[in-house]
mmCIF file of C-alpha atoms in Angstrom:
data_model
loop_
_atom_site.group_PDB
_atom_site.id
_atom_site.type_symbol
_atom_site.label_atom_id
_atom_site.label_comp_id
_atom_site.label_asym_id
_atom_site.label_seq_id
_atom_site.Cartn_x
_atom_site.Cartn_y
_atom_site.Cartn_z
ATOM 1 C CA UNK K 167 -15.504 14.700 -7.232
ATOM 2 C CA UNK K 168 -16.163 16.922 -10.235
ATOM 3 C CA UNK K 169 -19.902 16.707 -9.612
ATOM 4 C CA UNK K 170 -19.485 17.583 -5.940
ATOM 5 C CA UNK K 171 -17.281 20.609 -6.606
ATOM 6 C CA UNK K 172 -19.567 21.756 -9.451
ATOM 7 C CA UNK K 173 -22.596 21.526 -7.133
ATOM 8 C CA UNK K 174 -20.800 23.575 -4.483
ATOM 9 C CA UNK K 175 -19.914 26.247 -7.047
ATOM 10 C CA UNK K 176 -23.487 26.396 -8.349
ATOM 11 C CA UNK K 177 -24.737 26.654 -4.760
ATOM 12 C CA UNK K 178 -22.394 29.519 -4.017
ATOM 13 C CA UNK K 179 -23.602 31.317 -7.123
ATOM 14 C CA UNK K 180 -27.244 30.927 -6.073
ATOM 15 C CA UNK K 181 -26.429 32.242 -2.588
ATOM 16 C CA UNK K 182 -24.633 35.203 -4.170
ATOM 17 C CA UNK K 183 -27.644 36.051 -6.345
ATOM 18 C CA UNK K 184 -30.025 35.858 -3.369
ATOM 19 C CA UNK K 185 -27.758 37.881 -1.063
ATOM 20 C CA UNK K 186 -27.187 41.576 -0.699
ATOM 21 C CA UNK K 187 -24.368 41.201 -3.197
ATOM 22 C CA UNK K 188 -26.684 40.125 -6.035
ATOM 23 C CA UNK K 189 -25.140 42.704 -8.321
ATOM 24 C CA UNK K 190 -21.887 40.685 -8.269
ATOM 25 C CA UNK K 191 -23.818 37.707 -9.521
ATOM 26 C CA UNK K 192 -25.285 39.824 -12.307
ATOM 27 C CA UNK K 193 -21.817 41.035 -13.276
ATOM 28 C CA UNK K 194 -20.585 37.449 -13.357
ATOM 29 C CA UNK K 195 -23.486 36.468 -15.647
ATOM 30 C CA UNK K 196 -22.468 39.244 -17.979
ATOM 31 C CA UNK K 197 -18.894 37.926 -17.857
ATOM 32 C CA UNK K 198 -20.152 34.413 -18.524
ATOM 33 C CA UNK K 199 -21.990 35.650 -21.607
ATOM 34 C CA UNK K 200 -18.966 37.488 -22.993
ATOM 35 C CA UNK K 201 -16.577 34.611 -22.124
ATOM 36 C CA UNK K 202 -18.810 31.748 -23.214
ATOM 37 C CA UNK K 203 -16.634 30.605 -26.143
ATOM 38 C CA UNK K 204 -13.363 30.564 -24.198
ATOM 39 C CA UNK K 205 -13.451 26.787 -23.413
ATOM 40 C CA UNK K 206 -13.457 26.232 -27.208
ATOM 41 C CA UNK K 207 -10.559 28.642 -27.743
ATOM 42 C CA UNK K 208 -7.793 27.098 -25.718
ATOM 43 C CA UNK K 209 -9.160 27.986 -22.296
ATOM 44 C CA UNK K 210 -7.268 30.135 -19.800
ATOM 45 C CA UNK K 211 -4.629 28.007 -18.066
ATOM 46 C CA UNK K 212 -2.826 29.174 -14.931
ATOM 47 C CA UNK K 213 0.552 27.677 -14.039
ATOM 48 C CA UNK K 214 -0.043 28.847 -10.478
ATOM 49 C CA UNK K 215 -3.196 26.700 -10.179
ATOM 50 C CA UNK K 216 -1.587 23.740 -11.933
ATOM 51 C CA UNK K 217 1.283 23.922 -9.412
ATOM 52 C CA UNK K 218 -0.780 23.979 -6.195
ATOM 53 C CA UNK K 219 0.848 21.891 -3.481
ATOM 54 C CA UNK K 220 -2.376 19.910 -3.042
ATOM 55 C CA UNK K 221 -1.790 18.287 -6.499
ATOM 56 C CA UNK K 222 1.594 17.038 -5.325
ATOM 57 C CA UNK K 223 -0.151 15.142 -2.517
ATOM 58 C CA UNK K 224 -2.904 14.013 -4.948
ATOM 59 C CA UNK K 225 -0.308 12.432 -7.275
ATOM 60 C CA UNK K 226 1.653 10.873 -4.406
ATOM 61 C CA UNK K 227 -1.499 9.351 -2.866
ATOM 62 C CA UNK K 228 -1.876 6.693 -5.563
ATOM 63 C CA UNK K 229 0.921 7.389 -6.721
ATOM 64 C CA UNK K 230 0.600 8.605 -10.331
ATOM 65 C CA UNK K 231 3.501 8.070 -12.727
ATOM 66 C CA UNK K 232 3.903 9.140 -16.356
ATOM 67 C CA UNK K 233 6.024 6.831 -18.512
ATOM 68 C CA UNK K 234 7.641 7.997 -21.765
ATOM 69 C CA UNK K 235 8.393 5.466 -24.505
ATOM 70 C CA UNK K 236 9.301 7.832 -27.351
ATOM 71 C CA UNK K 237 10.157 11.472 -27.970
ATOM 72 C CA UNK K 238 7.405 13.805 -29.186
ATOM 73 C CA UNK K 239 8.859 16.667 -31.199
ATOM 74 C CA UNK K 240 7.472 20.126 -30.474
ATOM 75 C CA UNK K 241 7.472 20.753 -34.218
ATOM 76 C CA UNK K 242 4.210 18.803 -34.508
ATOM 77 C CA UNK K 243 0.766 18.848 -32.935
ATOM 78 C CA UNK K 244 -0.466 15.624 -31.357
ATOM 79 C CA UNK K 245 -3.747 13.945 -30.497
ATOM 80 C CA UNK K 246 -3.300 11.666 -27.509
ATOM 81 C CA UNK K 247 -5.946 8.998 -27.007
ATOM 82 C CA UNK K 248 -6.240 8.201 -23.276
ATOM 83 C CA UNK K 249 -7.459 4.749 -22.184
ATOM 84 C CA UNK K 250 -9.323 3.571 -20.163
ATOM 85 C CA UNK K 251 -11.812 6.160 -18.904
ATOM 86 C CA UNK K 252 -12.243 4.490 -15.533
ATOM 87 C CA UNK K 253 -14.818 5.969 -13.190
ATOM 88 C CA UNK K 254 -13.258 9.460 -12.937
ATOM 89 C CA UNK K 255 -10.308 9.464 -15.370
ATOM 90 C CA UNK K 256 -8.033 10.337 -12.422
ATOM 91 C CA UNK K 257 -4.899 9.404 -14.410
ATOM 92 C CA UNK K 258 -5.742 11.855 -17.161
ATOM 93 C CA UNK K 259 -6.284 14.685 -14.678
ATOM 94 C CA UNK K 260 -3.255 13.857 -12.563
ATOM 95 C CA UNK K 261 -0.830 13.601 -15.493
ATOM 96 C CA UNK K 262 -2.017 16.427 -17.717
ATOM 97 C CA UNK K 263 -3.552 19.030 -15.438
ATOM 98 C CA UNK K 264 -1.219 19.089 -12.450
ATOM 99 C CA UNK K 265 2.496 19.429 -11.812
ATOM 100 C CA UNK K 266 5.322 19.383 -14.334
ATOM 101 C CA UNK K 267 5.794 15.699 -15.215
ATOM 102 C CA UNK K 268 4.484 16.092 -18.740
ATOM 103 C CA UNK K 269 6.462 19.264 -19.336
ATOM 104 C CA UNK K 270 9.680 17.625 -18.121
ATOM 105 C CA UNK K 271 9.215 14.495 -20.242
ATOM 106 C CA UNK K 272 7.943 16.291 -23.342
ATOM 107 C CA UNK K 273 9.476 19.799 -23.385
ATOM 108 C CA UNK K 274 7.931 22.244 -25.806
ATOM 109 C CA UNK K 275 4.494 20.601 -25.741
ATOM 110 C CA UNK K 276 1.431 22.139 -24.108
ATOM 111 C CA UNK K 277 -1.231 19.588 -23.048
ATOM 112 C CA UNK K 278 -4.982 20.338 -23.291
ATOM 113 C CA UNK K 279 -7.315 17.846 -21.627
ATOM 114 C CA UNK K 280 -10.680 17.851 -23.430
ATOM 115 C CA UNK K 281 -13.713 17.179 -21.207
ATOM 116 C CA UNK K 282 -17.502 17.283 -21.676
ATOM 117 C CA UNK K 283 -18.787 20.784 -22.579
ATOM 118 C CA UNK K 284 -21.470 20.606 -19.896
ATOM 119 C CA UNK K 285 -18.882 21.215 -17.147
ATOM 120 C CA UNK K 286 -18.158 24.683 -18.565
ATOM 121 C CA UNK K 287 -21.732 25.832 -17.988
ATOM 122 C CA UNK K 288 -21.237 25.728 -14.212
ATOM 123 C CA UNK K 289 -20.538 29.197 -12.677
ATOM 124 C CA UNK K 290 -17.111 29.588 -11.066
ATOM 125 C CA UNK K 291 -16.270 25.942 -11.592
ATOM 126 C CA UNK K 292 -15.589 26.627 -15.276
ATOM 127 C CA UNK K 293 -12.904 29.165 -14.300
ATOM 128 C CA UNK K 294 -11.110 26.582 -12.165
ATOM 129 C CA UNK K 295 -11.101 23.778 -14.724
ATOM 130 C CA UNK K 296 -9.911 26.110 -17.471
ATOM 131 C CA UNK K 297 -7.086 27.310 -15.218
ATOM 132 C CA UNK K 298 -6.029 23.681 -14.765
ATOM 133 C CA UNK K 299 -5.685 23.265 -18.559
ATOM 134 C CA UNK K 300 -9.033 21.679 -19.378
ATOM 135 C CA UNK K 301 -10.971 22.683 -22.464
ATOM 136 C CA UNK K 302 -14.183 21.564 -24.168
ATOM 137 C CA UNK K 303 -14.329 18.266 -26.032
ATOM 138 C CA UNK K 304 -16.290 19.833 -28.860
ATOM 139 C CA UNK K 305 -15.065 19.620 -32.464
ATOM 140 C CA UNK K 306 -14.472 23.379 -32.464
ATOM 141 C CA UNK K 307 -12.273 23.107 -29.384
ATOM 142 C CA UNK K 308 -10.173 20.232 -30.692
ATOM 143 C CA UNK K 309 -9.749 22.016 -34.015
ATOM 144 C CA UNK K 310 -8.608 25.178 -32.222
ATOM 145 C CA UNK K 311 -5.885 23.327 -30.341
ATOM 146 C CA UNK K 312 -4.678 21.243 -33.304
ATOM 147 C CA UNK K 313 -4.738 24.208 -35.699
ATOM 148 C CA UNK K 314 -1.597 25.727 -34.158
ATOM 149 C CA UNK K 315 0.661 26.192 -37.148
ATOM 150 C CA UNK K 316 3.869 26.160 -35.170
ATOM 151 C CA UNK K 317 3.224 22.815 -33.499
ATOM 152 C CA UNK K 318 3.752 22.147 -29.830
ATOM 153 C CA UNK K 319 0.120 21.468 -28.896
ATOM 154 C CA UNK K 320 -1.214 18.191 -27.569
ATOM 155 C CA UNK K 321 -4.924 17.399 -27.360
ATOM 156 C CA UNK K 322 -5.720 14.682 -24.803
ATOM 157 C CA UNK K 323 -9.056 12.952 -25.393
ATOM 158 C CA UNK K 324 -10.448 10.174 -23.166
ATOM 159 C CA UNK K 325 -11.671 8.156 -26.121
ATOM 160 C CA UNK K 326 -14.143 5.852 -24.364
ATOM 161 C CA UNK K 327 -16.078 8.753 -22.865
ATOM 162 C CA UNK K 328 -18.932 8.481 -20.407
ATOM 163 C CA UNK K 329 -20.154 5.203 -21.861
ATOM 164 C CA UNK K 330 -16.879 3.461 -21.039
ATOM 165 C CA UNK K 331 -17.093 4.449 -17.361
ATOM 166 C CA UNK K 332 -19.881 1.883 -17.011
ATOM 167 C CA UNK K 333 -17.312 -0.804 -17.799
ATOM 168 C CA UNK K 334 -14.872 0.405 -15.146
ATOM 169 C CA UNK K 335 -14.630 -2.638 -12.901
ATOM 170 C CA UNK K 336 -11.425 -3.868 -11.244
ATOM 171 C CA UNK K 337 -9.612 -6.103 -13.711
ATOM 172 C CA UNK K 338 -11.777 -4.848 -16.574
ATOM 173 C CA UNK K 339 -10.056 -4.297 -19.914
ATOM 174 C CA UNK K 340 -12.990 -3.451 -22.159
ATOM 175 C CA UNK K 341 -12.639 -0.272 -24.232
ATOM 176 C CA UNK K 342 -15.474 1.451 -26.107
ATOM 177 C CA UNK K 343 -13.601 2.348 -29.229
ATOM 178 C CA UNK K 344 -14.764 0.413 -32.307
ATOM 179 C CA UNK K 345 -17.389 3.031 -33.209
ATOM 180 C CA UNK K 346 -15.410 6.025 -32.024
ATOM 181 C CA UNK K 347 -13.689 7.391 -35.067
ATOM 182 C CA UNK K 348 -14.259 11.130 -34.781
ATOM 183 C CA UNK K 349 -10.834 11.612 -33.228
ATOM 184 C CA UNK K 350 -9.286 9.838 -36.205
ATOM 185 C CA UNK K 351 -10.997 12.215 -38.605
ATOM 186 C CA UNK K 352 -9.812 15.229 -36.568
ATOM 187 C CA UNK K 353 -6.219 13.965 -36.622
ATOM 188 C CA UNK K 354 -6.396 13.553 -40.416
ATOM 189 C CA UNK K 355 -7.978 16.981 -41.042
ATOM 190 C CA UNK K 356 -5.252 18.708 -39.006
ATOM 191 C CA UNK K 357 -2.306 16.422 -39.702
ATOM 192 C CA UNK K 358 -1.928 15.784 -35.950
ATOM 193 C CA UNK K 359 0.161 12.748 -35.070
ATOM 194 C CA UNK K 360 -1.798 10.105 -33.099
ATOM 195 C CA UNK K 361 -0.443 8.807 -29.812
ATOM 196 C CA UNK K 362 -2.048 5.939 -27.849
ATOM 197 C CA UNK K 363 -1.895 6.282 -24.048
ATOM 198 C CA UNK K 364 -2.815 3.565 -21.572
ATOM 199 C CA UNK K 365 -3.190 4.049 -17.827
ATOM 200 C CA UNK K 366 -2.559 0.849 -15.872
ATOM 201 C CA UNK K 367 -4.564 0.844 -12.632
ATOM 202 C CA UNK K 368 -7.301 3.290 -13.664
ATOM 203 C CA UNK K 369 -10.070 0.695 -13.376
ATOM 204 C CA UNK K 370 -8.847 -0.425 -9.937
ATOM 205 C CA UNK K 371 -9.541 2.833 -8.127
ATOM 206 C CA UNK K 372 -13.175 2.076 -7.365
ATOM 207 C CA UNK K 373 -15.518 -0.896 -7.079
ATOM 208 C CA UNK K 374 -18.676 -0.480 -9.157
ATOM 209 C CA UNK K 375 -22.026 -2.155 -8.538
ATOM 210 C CA UNK K 376 -22.422 -5.096 -10.926
ATOM 211 C CA UNK K 377 -24.105 -3.848 -14.099
ATOM 212 C CA UNK K 378 -23.631 -6.417 -16.858
ATOM 213 C CA UNK K 379 -25.041 -5.516 -20.251
ATOM 214 C CA UNK K 380 -28.704 -6.344 -20.467
ATOM 215 C CA UNK K 381 -29.261 -5.962 -16.744
ATOM 216 C CA UNK K 382 -31.933 -3.552 -15.489
ATOM 217 C CA UNK K 383 -29.342 -1.276 -13.856
ATOM 218 C CA UNK K 384 -27.233 -1.082 -17.035
ATOM 219 C CA UNK K 385 -30.317 -0.335 -19.123
ATOM 220 C CA UNK K 386 -31.276 2.550 -16.850
ATOM 221 C CA UNK K 387 -27.708 3.884 -16.794
ATOM 222 C CA UNK K 388 -27.472 3.821 -20.603
ATOM 223 C CA UNK K 389 -30.797 5.625 -20.967
ATOM 224 C CA UNK K 390 -29.770 8.308 -18.493
ATOM 225 C CA UNK K 391 -26.418 8.676 -20.249
ATOM 226 C CA UNK K 392 -28.146 9.361 -23.552
ATOM 227 C CA UNK K 393 -30.448 11.927 -21.938
ATOM 228 C CA UNK K 394 -27.918 13.800 -19.786
ATOM 229 C CA UNK K 395 -24.751 13.249 -21.813
ATOM 230 C CA UNK K 396 -22.793 11.755 -18.919
ATOM 231 C CA UNK K 397 -22.965 8.382 -17.173
ATOM 232 C CA UNK K 398 -23.881 7.653 -13.556
ATOM 233 C CA UNK K 399 -21.860 4.638 -12.425
ATOM 234 C CA UNK K 400 -22.711 3.424 -8.911
ATOM 235 C CA UNK K 401 -19.357 3.042 -7.221
ATOM 236 C CA UNK K 402 -17.644 3.032 -3.849
ATOM 237 C CA UNK K 403 -14.107 2.700 -2.493
ATOM 238 C CA UNK K 404 -12.647 3.506 0.899
ATOM 239 C CA UNK K 405 -13.361 6.030 3.654
ATOM 240 C CA UNK K 406 -11.020 8.442 5.452
ATOM 241 C CA UNK K 407 -10.260 6.165 8.417
ATOM 242 C CA UNK K 408 -11.415 2.766 7.114
ATOM 243 C CA UNK K 409 -11.050 0.745 3.960
ATOM 244 C CA UNK K 410 -14.437 -0.965 3.768
ATOM 245 C CA UNK K 411 -16.654 1.785 2.311
ATOM 246 C CA UNK K 412 -16.462 5.394 1.103
ATOM 247 C CA UNK K 413 -15.896 7.548 -1.938
ATOM 248 C CA UNK K 414 -12.161 8.072 -1.614
ATOM 249 C CA UNK K 415 -10.348 6.100 -4.347
ATOM 250 C CA UNK K 416 -8.204 3.167 -3.302
ATOM 251 C CA UNK K 417 -4.423 3.685 -3.167
ATOM 252 C CA UNK K 418 -3.692 1.935 -6.431
ATOM 253 C CA UNK K 419 -0.582 2.967 -8.409
ATOM 254 C CA UNK K 420 -1.439 4.580 -11.735
ATOM 255 C CA UNK K 421 1.162 4.068 -14.445
ATOM 256 C CA UNK K 422 0.317 6.096 -17.566
ATOM 257 C CA UNK K 423 2.329 4.872 -20.554
ATOM 258 C CA UNK K 424 2.584 7.270 -23.483
ATOM 259 C CA UNK K 425 3.172 5.338 -26.703
ATOM 260 C CA UNK K 426 5.053 6.203 -29.872
ATOM 261 C CA UNK K 427 3.476 8.643 -32.306
ATOM 262 C CA UNK K 428 1.694 7.474 -35.441
ATOM 263 C CA UNK K 429 2.649 9.959 -38.232
ATOM 264 C CA UNK K 430 -0.453 11.473 -39.898
ATOM 265 C CA UNK K 431 -0.443 13.422 -43.144
ATOM 266 C CA UNK K 432 -2.939 16.250 -43.302
ATOM 267 C CA UNK K 433 -6.057 15.464 -45.351
ATOM 268 C CA UNK K 434 -8.823 18.054 -45.237
ATOM 269 C CA UNK K 435 -11.356 15.675 -46.732
ATOM 270 C CA UNK K 436 -10.478 12.130 -45.610
ATOM 271 C CA UNK K 437 -12.493 9.339 -47.147
ATOM 272 C CA UNK K 438 -14.275 6.690 -45.087
ATOM 273 C CA UNK K 439 -11.717 4.184 -46.198
ATOM 274 C CA UNK K 440 -8.830 6.360 -45.046
ATOM 275 C CA UNK K 441 -10.430 6.873 -41.673
ATOM 276 C CA UNK K 442 -11.022 3.133 -41.293
ATOM 277 C CA UNK K 443 -7.405 2.339 -42.184
ATOM 278 C CA UNK K 444 -5.962 4.818 -39.682
ATOM 279 C CA UNK K 445 -8.435 3.671 -37.034
ATOM 280 C CA UNK K 446 -7.330 0.039 -37.539
ATOM 281 C CA UNK K 447 -3.659 1.107 -37.275
ATOM 282 C CA UNK K 448 -4.377 3.030 -34.075
ATOM 283 C CA UNK K 449 -6.088 -0.054 -32.510
ATOM 284 C CA UNK K 450 -3.089 -2.158 -33.491
ATOM 285 C CA UNK K 451 -0.628 0.279 -31.877
ATOM 286 C CA UNK K 452 -2.749 0.538 -28.773
ATOM 287 C CA UNK K 453 -2.918 -3.214 -28.355
ATOM 288 C CA UNK K 454 0.831 -3.506 -28.924
ATOM 289 C CA UNK K 455 1.477 -0.805 -26.300
ATOM 290 C CA UNK K 456 -0.655 -2.673 -23.774
ATOM 291 C CA UNK K 457 0.946 -6.096 -24.512
ATOM 292 C CA UNK K 458 4.489 -4.725 -24.228
ATOM 293 C CA UNK K 459 3.920 -3.194 -20.793
ATOM 294 C CA UNK K 460 1.217 -5.272 -19.072
ATOM 295 C CA UNK K 461 3.758 -7.583 -17.388
ATOM 296 C CA UNK K 462 5.347 -4.600 -15.645
ATOM 297 C CA UNK K 463 2.062 -3.625 -13.949
ATOM 298 C CA UNK K 464 0.577 -6.896 -12.750
ATOM 299 C CA UNK K 465 -1.644 -7.819 -15.695
ATOM 300 C CA UNK K 466 -1.784 -11.634 -16.173
ATOM 301 C CA UNK K 467 -0.246 -12.922 -19.324
ATOM 302 C CA UNK K 468 -3.517 -14.402 -20.605
ATOM 303 C CA UNK K 469 -5.413 -11.100 -20.333
ATOM 304 C CA UNK K 470 -5.740 -8.740 -23.328
ATOM 305 C CA UNK K 471 -7.715 -5.674 -24.315
ATOM 306 C CA UNK K 472 -11.277 -6.128 -25.482
ATOM 307 C CA UNK K 473 -12.506 -3.628 -28.086
ATOM 308 C CA UNK K 474 -16.230 -2.995 -28.485
#
């Protein structure tokens, strides 16, 4: 969906440049140059955009539900690790970029969903995603959000990233997290409390073409991911009037459970050992969160998370 909308926006920009209104395109390029760093400086959210009626129908389609397990004080800043990525991270977008569910459950906190910087290079599209509350996933951007001295900011990072989307098969519970420790270091440097978040149902929204590790398809996808920075999972779901084939996600309930915060003391120069210890604690809390809630959302008792 993001790719489609981004392509449309780029197409409109090209048409504008080639039309009699080319000077508007030139003015926008000047604006783009002057505004280039904004995605790394908290973005430019719009409550009007975040409250569009279409997002209400979007959330009700699945439906999307946000579950609170513990209070998050607005006196602190938080780094929320969202799992799993799924194909499109629909749960992350639905919960943190639309409506007022997060605001009602966690008053005083402002959520910032960090996404790949490449999306902010697309004309016009960048303005929309910033208005929805999305910002760059760069280190500078995360630091900007978590550096709020008064607290009340929450960075949401989809930890598994593009690589994890290639594991997004129905019933899949594999998370790419063992080597991902940058978010731990950021939490330590800013004293941001860590919060594990798990979205039950995210991997059930689409069916992906079989791509086991070592297969030719998976090898090609991994090479393309390293070159382009984002993955290209081959997926399908349902159509508008039939359920056999299409790109519309299946109507699978998404239950996003926000765990309890892990207190983090600020450490401007954390050692490797300190990062490893906090990372291990985070994995433990994430696994506990999953085990405590999996029975409520149809996960068989014998299934558990797989970290790789």
